[in-house]
Amino acid sequence: METLRVKKGPRTLGLVINRPENQNSINAALIDDFHRALDKAEADPECRLVVVEGANGVFCTGMDFSEVAAEAAAQNHESMRSAKYIELIHRFTSVPKVIVAKIDGRVTAGGVGLVAASDLAVASQKSQFSLSEALWGLLPCCVLPYLIRRIGFQPAYRMTLTTQAVSAREAFDFHLVDEVTDDLDDAIRRWMLRVGRLEEETIHELKRYFRRMWPISAETEEFAVNEITRLVSKPKVIRNITNFVAHKQFPWEQTSGER
Amino acid sequence: METLRVKKGPRTLGLVINRPENQNSINAALIDDFHRALDKAEADPECRLVVVEGANGVFCTGMDFSEVAAEAAAQNHESMRSAKYIELIHRFTSVPKVIVAKIDGRVTAGGVGLVAASDLAVASQKSQFSLSEALWGLLPCCVLPYLIRRIGFQPAYRMTLTTQAVSAREAFDFHLVDEVTDDLDDAIRRWMLRVGRLEEETIHELKRYFRRMWPISAETEEFAVNEITRLVSKPKVIRNITNFVAHKQFPWEQTSGER
Amino acid sequence: METLRVKKGPRTLGLVINRPENQNSINAALIDDFHRALDKAEADPECRLVVVEGANGVFCTGMDFSEVAAEAAAQNHESMRSAKYIELIHRFTSVPKVIVAKIDGRVTAGGVGLVAASDLAVASQKSQFSLSEALWGLLPCCVLPYLIRRIGFQPAYRMTLTTQAVSAREAFDFHLVDEVTDDLDDAIRRWMLRVGRLEEETIHELKRYFRRMWPISAETEEFAVNEITRLVSKPKVIRNITNFVAHKQFPWEQTSGER
């Protein structure tokens, strides 16, 4: 696949986000490749774990701004991109496989949503997590329903408002990740020993039941897509993004006249 | 009582789960005895604390599989057992007495629900908590509404999926227990000093108000009972349980032909 | 203003609760002054932070009992006071400014609600937090929707039931405060560096979106006001409060004949 390197292991499908020249950001192709890979995992009754990681010391950095800029002002593009993104993380929480996020490095914006929707997450000590959307006039609309479910209200609120990176240790303290270790494969091996004892059918039932215990409704997901689409279409936000893509200039570096 | 040893203290009713030959598992008689003991506590206006503990270094290990096996395939039995179980933990959260779980040892499956529904819980350092249901093709259906309310989504999710025991310290970190100490009685004495200052009426109002702040509806409880009943009735699950009761064989030790 | 000292800083409005002779308790005048100060902050497009603190080593100690006693049995007074209080903390969570609680000392009862509804909170190590309402036969009705949202169910439950003070460190562990340091101004300066990069419009969108992600409905707020009004009107509670105001006598110090 174009954006995802697939590694087949015993009862495991490894998926490596492989867009190093774009900081492993999320574009339309990556989301499509993820869906194809999950189809593959679902077709294999022996597969228990799907391990998601990022190439080159970056896990994932959220939406690809150059794609956003290229389509700027085309609302239907943004709406479709976000709908596909939330559909993907929804699928993480409903597919009858255990999705493990294996994190060694930076996780930003939409990348945090991939982690939030994973069943289990393990991170190396150097890993860092941030929600940078507000700096651009955006919000992590699609991420938040899943993030709040995983880590509670206030940690999600603080990350969104301060846009500050949190360490792996802090992320562990509020359950964004389930373990911190520099031997990521060992953690996954230990989880496999446990999860390998479960029937696929049980994993399916489990994920269905938990979705019912903390529902994220279709209405909430639609609201999230509509809100991010509305925000991305604001002229000021388009300017922030196109300026950054063209000149590597951050919004707060612009003179107020430019804003 | 047959399954529960009652210890009367000053303003305190102590209830010791006393089925050591069955690992303090929960059978129909135990649930009935619990209800009778709570009737007794409610009838005594001086009583403030109901302290629940387990005999012989085990707190409680969930449903009695030998009872389940004996009634196997009799759906109405399972449905009734689960309905009575969830009615009991519901009552923990609504009775105008402070329910304290005093834990010194193992807590498994339905036993975790007793702790989750307690007002306060104290555990010795050696105590361990696990949700083992998924290993049998089951889920802690009745436990989860109360457990998620107490500890949040992800710790409950991780315990259910990995079926791994957590230590008293970890349980404290995510508020499954409120204190870890090897002097359990001292913790309870300190709580009594505080709670002893409250009117029974205030405790009643408090528990009513919190049930309103985080509702667990009759519909949710009914759904939980229906789901566990459906899971227990699956032929594969019946086989898992009867095999274990008859031969002490775990599901994952069976050859796949047997499954 | 009578009850609030206002300090203007760069892009910051500082509000110091200044009723030292009344332990910085909340009376009708204070709530009115808070609303006027927030009007002022809203009128200034440059203002990003509103920093709330308490004079003389006390943050805020909740409702002013002497005011309650003076109006005792006048239900409509209590109903109006509570409605205005919950309207104030609601406004903390919706106004397009970042509300920072700067805590150096004691926080009790309704004071905990001010912290719970703040966007960010920093506390010195000596700070302490308690919900003492139940000792009087009351409950923190208006505080709890916001407190549970911020810290989760069980820590809020334990604080209400045990009425025991928690340390700044414990409060940090369950996210009642976001940082513990004795250099409070430095924490606020660092937050300003982050939040100062956000447009006011983005802060507005952010607060609106989070209110939608964890709704506290008008119906819940009305229920809270009705419940606290009902509790304050109980003859036993009126007696508890008037006795305390007149004789500094706590409810549990009265002989049971008096109760």
Short mmCIF file of C-alpha atoms in Angstrom, two decimals, chain A residues 20 39 43 66 72 86 151 166 169 200:
data_model
loop_
_atom_site.label_atom_id
_atom_site.label_comp_id
_atom_site.label_asym_id
_atom_site.label_seq_id
_atom_site.Cartn_x
_atom_site.Cartn_y
_atom_site.Cartn_z
CA PRO A 20 7.91 10.18 6.70
CA ASP A 39 -10.64 -5.58 5.81
CA ALA A 43 -10.87 -11.70 6.76
CA SER A 66 -0.92 20.56 2.45
CA ALA A 72 -9.05 25.15 0.66
CA ILE A 86 -14.21 9.53 12.30
CA ILE A 151 -9.19 9.90 29.62
CA VAL A 166 2.24 15.88 27.59
CA ARG A 169 4.26 9.37 31.85
CA GLU A 200 -12.71 -13.62 18.24
#
